[in-house]
Tab-separated table of C-alpha atoms and ligand atoms in Angstrom:
chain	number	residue	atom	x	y	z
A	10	UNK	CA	-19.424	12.774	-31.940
A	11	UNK	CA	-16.258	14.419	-32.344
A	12	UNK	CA	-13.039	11.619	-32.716
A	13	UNK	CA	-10.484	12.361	-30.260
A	14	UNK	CA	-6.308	11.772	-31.313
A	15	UNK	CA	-3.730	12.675	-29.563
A	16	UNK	CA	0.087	12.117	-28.348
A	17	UNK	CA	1.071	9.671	-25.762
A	18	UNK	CA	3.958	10.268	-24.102
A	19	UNK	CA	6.356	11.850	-21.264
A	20	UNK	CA	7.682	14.840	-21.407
A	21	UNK	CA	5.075	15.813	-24.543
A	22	UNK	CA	4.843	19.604	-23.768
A	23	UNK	CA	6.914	20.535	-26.959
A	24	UNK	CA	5.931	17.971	-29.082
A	25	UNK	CA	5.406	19.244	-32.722
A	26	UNK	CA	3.001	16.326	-33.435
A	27	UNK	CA	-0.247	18.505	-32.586
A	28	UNK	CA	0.233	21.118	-34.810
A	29	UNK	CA	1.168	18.838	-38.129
A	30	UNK	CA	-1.833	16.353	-37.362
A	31	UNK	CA	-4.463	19.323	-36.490
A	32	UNK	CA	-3.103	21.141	-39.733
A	33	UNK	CA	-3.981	17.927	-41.438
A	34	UNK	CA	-7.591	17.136	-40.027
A	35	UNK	CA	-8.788	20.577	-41.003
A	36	UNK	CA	-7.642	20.588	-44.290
A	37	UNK	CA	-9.043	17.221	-45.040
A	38	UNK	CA	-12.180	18.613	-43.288
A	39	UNK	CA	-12.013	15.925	-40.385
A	40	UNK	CA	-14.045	16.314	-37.399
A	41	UNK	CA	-11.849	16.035	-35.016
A	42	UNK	CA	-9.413	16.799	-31.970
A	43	UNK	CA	-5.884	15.701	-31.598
A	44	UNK	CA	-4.541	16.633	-27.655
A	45	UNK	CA	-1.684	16.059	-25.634
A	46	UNK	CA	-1.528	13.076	-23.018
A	47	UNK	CA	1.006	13.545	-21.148
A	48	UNK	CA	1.400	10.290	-19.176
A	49	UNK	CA	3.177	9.945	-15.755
A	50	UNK	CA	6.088	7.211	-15.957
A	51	UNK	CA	6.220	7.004	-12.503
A	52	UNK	CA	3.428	4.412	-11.797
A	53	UNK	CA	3.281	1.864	-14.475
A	54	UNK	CA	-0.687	1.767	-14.194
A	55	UNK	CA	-1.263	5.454	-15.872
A	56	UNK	CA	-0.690	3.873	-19.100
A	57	UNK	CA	-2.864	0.732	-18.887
A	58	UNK	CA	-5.654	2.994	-17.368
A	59	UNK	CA	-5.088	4.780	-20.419
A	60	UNK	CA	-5.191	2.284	-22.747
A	61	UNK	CA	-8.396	0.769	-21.268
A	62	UNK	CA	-10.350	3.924	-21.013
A	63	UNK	CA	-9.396	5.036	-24.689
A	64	UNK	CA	-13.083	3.724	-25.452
A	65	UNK	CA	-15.156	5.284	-22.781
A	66	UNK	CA	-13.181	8.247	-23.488
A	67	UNK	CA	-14.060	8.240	-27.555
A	68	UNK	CA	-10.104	8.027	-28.266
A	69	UNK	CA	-9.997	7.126	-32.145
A	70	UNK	CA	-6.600	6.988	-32.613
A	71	UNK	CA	-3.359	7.898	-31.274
A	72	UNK	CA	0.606	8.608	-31.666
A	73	UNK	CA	2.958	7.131	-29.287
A	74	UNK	CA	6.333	8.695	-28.125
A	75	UNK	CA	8.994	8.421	-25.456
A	76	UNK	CA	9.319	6.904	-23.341
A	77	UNK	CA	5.984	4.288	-24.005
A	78	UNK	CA	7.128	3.234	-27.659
A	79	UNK	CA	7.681	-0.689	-26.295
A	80	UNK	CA	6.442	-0.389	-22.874
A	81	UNK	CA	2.568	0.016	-24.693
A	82	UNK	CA	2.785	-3.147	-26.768
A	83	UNK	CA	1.108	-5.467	-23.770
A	84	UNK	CA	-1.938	-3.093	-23.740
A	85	UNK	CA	-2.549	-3.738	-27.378
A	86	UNK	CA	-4.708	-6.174	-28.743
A	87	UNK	CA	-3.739	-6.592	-32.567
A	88	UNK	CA	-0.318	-5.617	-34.265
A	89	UNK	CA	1.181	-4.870	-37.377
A	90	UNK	CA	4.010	-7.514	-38.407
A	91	UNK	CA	6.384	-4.688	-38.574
A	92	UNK	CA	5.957	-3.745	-34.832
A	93	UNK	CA	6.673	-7.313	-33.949
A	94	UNK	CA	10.170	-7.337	-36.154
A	95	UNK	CA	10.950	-3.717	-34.456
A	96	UNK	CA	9.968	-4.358	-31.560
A	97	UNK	CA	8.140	-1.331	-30.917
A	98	UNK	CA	4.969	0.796	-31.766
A	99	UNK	CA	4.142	4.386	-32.228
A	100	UNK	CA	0.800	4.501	-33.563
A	101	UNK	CA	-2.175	3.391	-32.283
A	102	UNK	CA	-6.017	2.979	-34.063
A	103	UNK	CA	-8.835	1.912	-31.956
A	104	UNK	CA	-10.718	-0.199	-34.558
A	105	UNK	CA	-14.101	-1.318	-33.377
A	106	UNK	CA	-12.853	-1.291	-29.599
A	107	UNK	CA	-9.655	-3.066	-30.446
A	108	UNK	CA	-5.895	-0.935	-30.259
A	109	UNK	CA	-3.982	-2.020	-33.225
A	110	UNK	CA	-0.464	-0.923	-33.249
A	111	UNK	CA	1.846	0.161	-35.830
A	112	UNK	CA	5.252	1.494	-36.464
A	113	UNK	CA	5.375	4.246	-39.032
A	114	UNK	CA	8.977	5.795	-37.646
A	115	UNK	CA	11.151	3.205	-39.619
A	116	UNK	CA	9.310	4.496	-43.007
A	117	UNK	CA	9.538	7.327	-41.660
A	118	UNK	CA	13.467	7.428	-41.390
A	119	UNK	CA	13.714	5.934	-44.961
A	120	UNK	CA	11.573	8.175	-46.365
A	121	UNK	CA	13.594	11.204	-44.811
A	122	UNK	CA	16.740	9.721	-46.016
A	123	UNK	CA	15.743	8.986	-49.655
A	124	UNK	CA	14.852	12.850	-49.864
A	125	UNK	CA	18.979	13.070	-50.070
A	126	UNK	CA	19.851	10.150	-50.875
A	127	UNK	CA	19.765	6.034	-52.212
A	128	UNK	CA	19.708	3.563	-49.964
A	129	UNK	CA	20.724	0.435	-51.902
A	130	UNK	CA	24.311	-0.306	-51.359
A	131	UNK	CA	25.578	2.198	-49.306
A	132	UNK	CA	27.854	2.130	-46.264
A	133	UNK	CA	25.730	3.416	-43.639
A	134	UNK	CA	27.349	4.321	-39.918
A	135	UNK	CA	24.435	4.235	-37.638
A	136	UNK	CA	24.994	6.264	-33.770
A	137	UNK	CA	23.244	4.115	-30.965
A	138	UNK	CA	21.477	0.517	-30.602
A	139	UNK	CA	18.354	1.507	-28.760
A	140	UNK	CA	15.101	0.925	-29.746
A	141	UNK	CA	15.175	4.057	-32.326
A	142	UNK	CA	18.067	2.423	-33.883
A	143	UNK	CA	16.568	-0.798	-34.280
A	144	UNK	CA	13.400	0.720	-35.974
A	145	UNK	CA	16.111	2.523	-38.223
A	146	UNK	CA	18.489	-0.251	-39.122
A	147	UNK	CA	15.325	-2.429	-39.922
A	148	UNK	CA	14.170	-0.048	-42.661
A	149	UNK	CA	17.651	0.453	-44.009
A	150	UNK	CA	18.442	-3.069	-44.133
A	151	UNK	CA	14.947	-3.188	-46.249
A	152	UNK	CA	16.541	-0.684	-48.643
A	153	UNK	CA	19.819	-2.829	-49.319
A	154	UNK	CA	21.746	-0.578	-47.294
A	155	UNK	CA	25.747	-1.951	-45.870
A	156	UNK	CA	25.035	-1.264	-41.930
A	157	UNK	CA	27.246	-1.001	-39.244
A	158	UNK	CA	26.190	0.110	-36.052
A	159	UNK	CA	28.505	1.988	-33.227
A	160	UNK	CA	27.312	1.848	-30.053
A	161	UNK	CA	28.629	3.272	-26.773
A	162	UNK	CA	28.313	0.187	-25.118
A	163	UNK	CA	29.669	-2.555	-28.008
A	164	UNK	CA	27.892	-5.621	-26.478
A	165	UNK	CA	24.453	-3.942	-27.372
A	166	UNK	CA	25.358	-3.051	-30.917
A	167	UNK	CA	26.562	-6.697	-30.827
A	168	UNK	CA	23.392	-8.176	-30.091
A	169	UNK	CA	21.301	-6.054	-32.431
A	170	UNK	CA	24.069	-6.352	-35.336
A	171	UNK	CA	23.570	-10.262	-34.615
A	172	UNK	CA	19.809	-9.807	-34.715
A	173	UNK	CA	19.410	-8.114	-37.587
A	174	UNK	CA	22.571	-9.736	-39.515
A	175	UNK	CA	24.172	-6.666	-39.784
A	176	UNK	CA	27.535	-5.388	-38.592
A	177	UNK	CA	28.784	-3.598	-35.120
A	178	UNK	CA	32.201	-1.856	-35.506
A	179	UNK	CA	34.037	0.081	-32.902
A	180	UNK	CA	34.795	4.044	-32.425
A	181	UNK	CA	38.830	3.346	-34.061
A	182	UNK	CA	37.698	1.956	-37.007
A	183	UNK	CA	34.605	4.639	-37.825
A	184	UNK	CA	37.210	6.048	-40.388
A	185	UNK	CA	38.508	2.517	-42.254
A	186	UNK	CA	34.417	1.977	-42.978
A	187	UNK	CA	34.541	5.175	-44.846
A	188	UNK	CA	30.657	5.234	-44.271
A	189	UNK	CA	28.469	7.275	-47.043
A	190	UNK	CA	25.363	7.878	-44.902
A	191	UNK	CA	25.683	8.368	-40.956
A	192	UNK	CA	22.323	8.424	-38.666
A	193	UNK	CA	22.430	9.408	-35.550
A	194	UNK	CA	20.008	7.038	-33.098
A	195	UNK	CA	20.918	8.034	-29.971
A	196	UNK	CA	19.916	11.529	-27.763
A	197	UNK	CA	23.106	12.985	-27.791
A	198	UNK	CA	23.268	16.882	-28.497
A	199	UNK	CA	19.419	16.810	-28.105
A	200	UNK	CA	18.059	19.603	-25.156
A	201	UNK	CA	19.982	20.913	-22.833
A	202	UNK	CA	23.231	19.493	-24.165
A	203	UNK	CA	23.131	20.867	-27.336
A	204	UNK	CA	26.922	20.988	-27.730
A	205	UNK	CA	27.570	17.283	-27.726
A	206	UNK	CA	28.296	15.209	-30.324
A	207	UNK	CA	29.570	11.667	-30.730
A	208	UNK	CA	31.370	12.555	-34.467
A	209	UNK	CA	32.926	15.835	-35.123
A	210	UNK	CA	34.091	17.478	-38.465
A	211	UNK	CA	36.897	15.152	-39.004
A	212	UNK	CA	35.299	12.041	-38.104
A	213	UNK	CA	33.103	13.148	-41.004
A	214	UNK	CA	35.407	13.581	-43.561
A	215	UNK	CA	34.210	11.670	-47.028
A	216	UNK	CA	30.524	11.015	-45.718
A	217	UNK	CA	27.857	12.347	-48.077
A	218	UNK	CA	24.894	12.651	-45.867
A	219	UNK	CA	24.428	13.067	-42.046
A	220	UNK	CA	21.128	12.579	-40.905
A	221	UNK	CA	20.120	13.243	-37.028
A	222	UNK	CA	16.580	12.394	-35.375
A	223	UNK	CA	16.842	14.117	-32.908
A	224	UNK	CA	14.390	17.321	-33.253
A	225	UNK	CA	15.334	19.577	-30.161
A	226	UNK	CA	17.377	21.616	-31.649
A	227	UNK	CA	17.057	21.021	-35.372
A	228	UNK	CA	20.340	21.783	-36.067
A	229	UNK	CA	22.557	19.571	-33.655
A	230	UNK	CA	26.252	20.339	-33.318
A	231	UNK	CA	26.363	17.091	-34.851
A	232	UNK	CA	24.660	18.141	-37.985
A	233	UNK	CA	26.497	21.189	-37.877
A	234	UNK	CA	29.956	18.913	-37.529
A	235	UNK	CA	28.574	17.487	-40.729
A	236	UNK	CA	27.996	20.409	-42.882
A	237	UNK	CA	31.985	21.811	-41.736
A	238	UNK	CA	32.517	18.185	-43.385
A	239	UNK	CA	31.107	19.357	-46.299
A	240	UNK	CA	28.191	16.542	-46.189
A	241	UNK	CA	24.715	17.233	-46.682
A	242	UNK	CA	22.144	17.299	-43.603
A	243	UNK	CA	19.082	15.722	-42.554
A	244	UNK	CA	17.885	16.926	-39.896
A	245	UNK	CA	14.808	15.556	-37.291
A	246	UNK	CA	11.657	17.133	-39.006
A	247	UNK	CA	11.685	15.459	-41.613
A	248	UNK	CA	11.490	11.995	-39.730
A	249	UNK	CA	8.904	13.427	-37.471
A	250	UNK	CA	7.039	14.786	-40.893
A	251	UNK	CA	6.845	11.552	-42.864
A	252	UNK	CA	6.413	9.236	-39.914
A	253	UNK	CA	3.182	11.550	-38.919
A	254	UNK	CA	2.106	10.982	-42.303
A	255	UNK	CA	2.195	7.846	-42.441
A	256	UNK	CA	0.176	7.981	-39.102
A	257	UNK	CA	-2.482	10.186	-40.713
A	258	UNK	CA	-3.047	7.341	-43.393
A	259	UNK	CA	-3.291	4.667	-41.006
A	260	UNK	CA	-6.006	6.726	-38.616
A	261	UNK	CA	-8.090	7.646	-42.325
A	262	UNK	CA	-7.099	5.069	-44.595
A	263	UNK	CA	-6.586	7.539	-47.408
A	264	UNK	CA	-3.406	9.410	-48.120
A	265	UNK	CA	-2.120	12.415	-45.621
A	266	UNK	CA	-1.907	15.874	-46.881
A	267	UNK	CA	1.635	16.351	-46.953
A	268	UNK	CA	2.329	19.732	-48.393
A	269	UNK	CA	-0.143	21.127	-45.476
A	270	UNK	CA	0.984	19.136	-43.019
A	271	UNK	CA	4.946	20.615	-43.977
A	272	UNK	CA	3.848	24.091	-44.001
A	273	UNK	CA	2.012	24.034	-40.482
A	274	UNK	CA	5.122	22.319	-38.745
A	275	UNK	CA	7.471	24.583	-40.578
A	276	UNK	CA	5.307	27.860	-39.595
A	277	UNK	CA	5.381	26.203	-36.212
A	278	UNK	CA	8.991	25.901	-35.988
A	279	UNK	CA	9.881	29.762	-37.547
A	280	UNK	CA	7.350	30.764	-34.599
A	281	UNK	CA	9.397	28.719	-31.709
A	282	UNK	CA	12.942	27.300	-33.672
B	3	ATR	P1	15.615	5.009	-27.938
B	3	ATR	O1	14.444	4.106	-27.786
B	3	ATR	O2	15.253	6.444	-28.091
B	3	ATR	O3	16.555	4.538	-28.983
B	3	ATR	P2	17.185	3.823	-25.856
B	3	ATR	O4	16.586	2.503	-26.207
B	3	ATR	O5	17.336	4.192	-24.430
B	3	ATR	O6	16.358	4.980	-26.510
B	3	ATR	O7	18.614	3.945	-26.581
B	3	ATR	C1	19.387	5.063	-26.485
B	3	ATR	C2	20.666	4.838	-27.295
B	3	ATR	O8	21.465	6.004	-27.205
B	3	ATR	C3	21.521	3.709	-26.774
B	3	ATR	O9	22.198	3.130	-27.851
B	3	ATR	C4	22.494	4.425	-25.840
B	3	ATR	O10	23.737	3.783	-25.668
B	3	ATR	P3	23.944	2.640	-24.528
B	3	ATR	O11	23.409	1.379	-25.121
B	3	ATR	O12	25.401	2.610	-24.311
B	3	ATR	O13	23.174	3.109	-23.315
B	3	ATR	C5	22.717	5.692	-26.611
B	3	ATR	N1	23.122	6.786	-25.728
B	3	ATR	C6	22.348	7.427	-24.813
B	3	ATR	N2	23.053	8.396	-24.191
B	3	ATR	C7	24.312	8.345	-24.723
B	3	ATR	C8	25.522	9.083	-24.499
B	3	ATR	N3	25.569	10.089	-23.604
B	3	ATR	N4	26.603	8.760	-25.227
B	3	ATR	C9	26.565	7.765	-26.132
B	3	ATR	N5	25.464	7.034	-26.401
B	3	ATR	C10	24.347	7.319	-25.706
């Protein structure tokens, strides 16, 4: 029978996730489907219905996105240490009838970063203390990376600075950090406000890479801040890249084909930028 994968998540209409992952099956000659389930946050039952039908319904495997990253760990029956210490999960395989979750995003992040740049040592300014952050901070502080974490409300960057041992520094003192690497965590300058930023050029002055998650538009004005700052840019593909293939070898136990799964999101993203 043919596996079934797919994207859980609300809004996932313009998630990029089924064209890398389909891109990958075929090449690898897998016999199977990867969909879009777009879940209804309104009534909290739509995703344990889902979660408990994933076996009558011949669901192998699937990726987990907004807003259902934490809100899915109760319907899981097994997890990875990692998505306990993150506190989050957005991967799930059904292995003989049991969901096992797992948290490829903060690889994911590093991997994307160490494209550009080291980790070890550097003063790293990262935007927002959400649950993106925290997968983000956790892989950085892996890596040997000096965190700080700015937050628009401190008391949260507080408690996750606390958490993770780490440091939370406010907006008038971004520039006596001097950070090397910033990262932005949070959704700001994502669709439709595409001109917002948190740092502009001049915040940016000195900082060697800029790296954004955010994937709607690739280019945010805060990566485009960054490059007037004459820093180099990361922008959200290539977390979204390396976090699906980590996903890939999780669902196949074998390594994902990366080069193929590059070209069919960046064909996919010339088609509709
Ligand atoms: P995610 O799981 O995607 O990280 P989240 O847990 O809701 O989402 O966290 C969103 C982060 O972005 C938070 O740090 C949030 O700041 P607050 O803690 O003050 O809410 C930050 N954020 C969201 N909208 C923001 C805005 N307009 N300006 C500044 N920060 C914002």
């Amino acid at each position: 029978m043919k596996k079934i994968y797919g994207i859980v998540g609300h809004p996932v209409i313009h998630s990029l996730s089924p064209v890398i992952h389909k891109a990958a099956f075929q090449a690898e000659g897998i016999d199977a489907e990867y969909r879009i389930f777009d879940i209804n946050p309104e009534d909290p039952e739509n995703l344990a219905n889902f979660c408990y039908e994933t076996e009558v319904n011949g669901i192998a495997g699937f990726s987990v996105t907004m807003p259902y990253k934490e809100e899915i760990l109760p319907y899981l029956d097994e997890y990875d240490p990692l998505v306990k210490l993150v506190g989050s999960a957005n991967t799930v395989k059904n292995e003989d009838s049991m969901l096992i979750g797992y948290n490829t995003d903060t690889m994911g992040a590093i991997a994307a970063l160490r494209e550009k740049t080291d980790i070890q040592g550097k003063r790293i300014l990262v935007l927002g203390a959400g649950g993106a952050s925290r997968a983000v901070c956790y892989g950085l502080k892996e890596f040997g990376g000096r965190i700080s974490i700015f937050n628009r409300t401190h008391e949260k960057a507080e408690e996750l600075a606390d958490e993770l041992e780490i440091d939370a520094i406010e907006f008038r003192h971004i520039k006596e950090l001097a950070p090397e690497i910033v990262i932005n965590c949070t959704p700001v300058g994502s669709v439709p406000n595409t001109e917002e930023s948190l740092l502009h050029a001049p915040d940016l002055a000195g900082v060697k890479v800029v790296m954004d998650i955010i994937t709607r538009p690739m280019e945010t004005r805060l990566l485009k801040e960054a490059k007037k700052a004459g820093a180099e840019v990361i922008s959200g593909e290539r977390m979204l890249l390396h976090q699906a293939a980590g996903q890939f070898a999780i669902w196949f136990s074998k390594p994902a084909p990366f080069e193929v799964m590059e070209k069919a999101l960046y064909g996919q993203l010339k088609k509709t930028p």
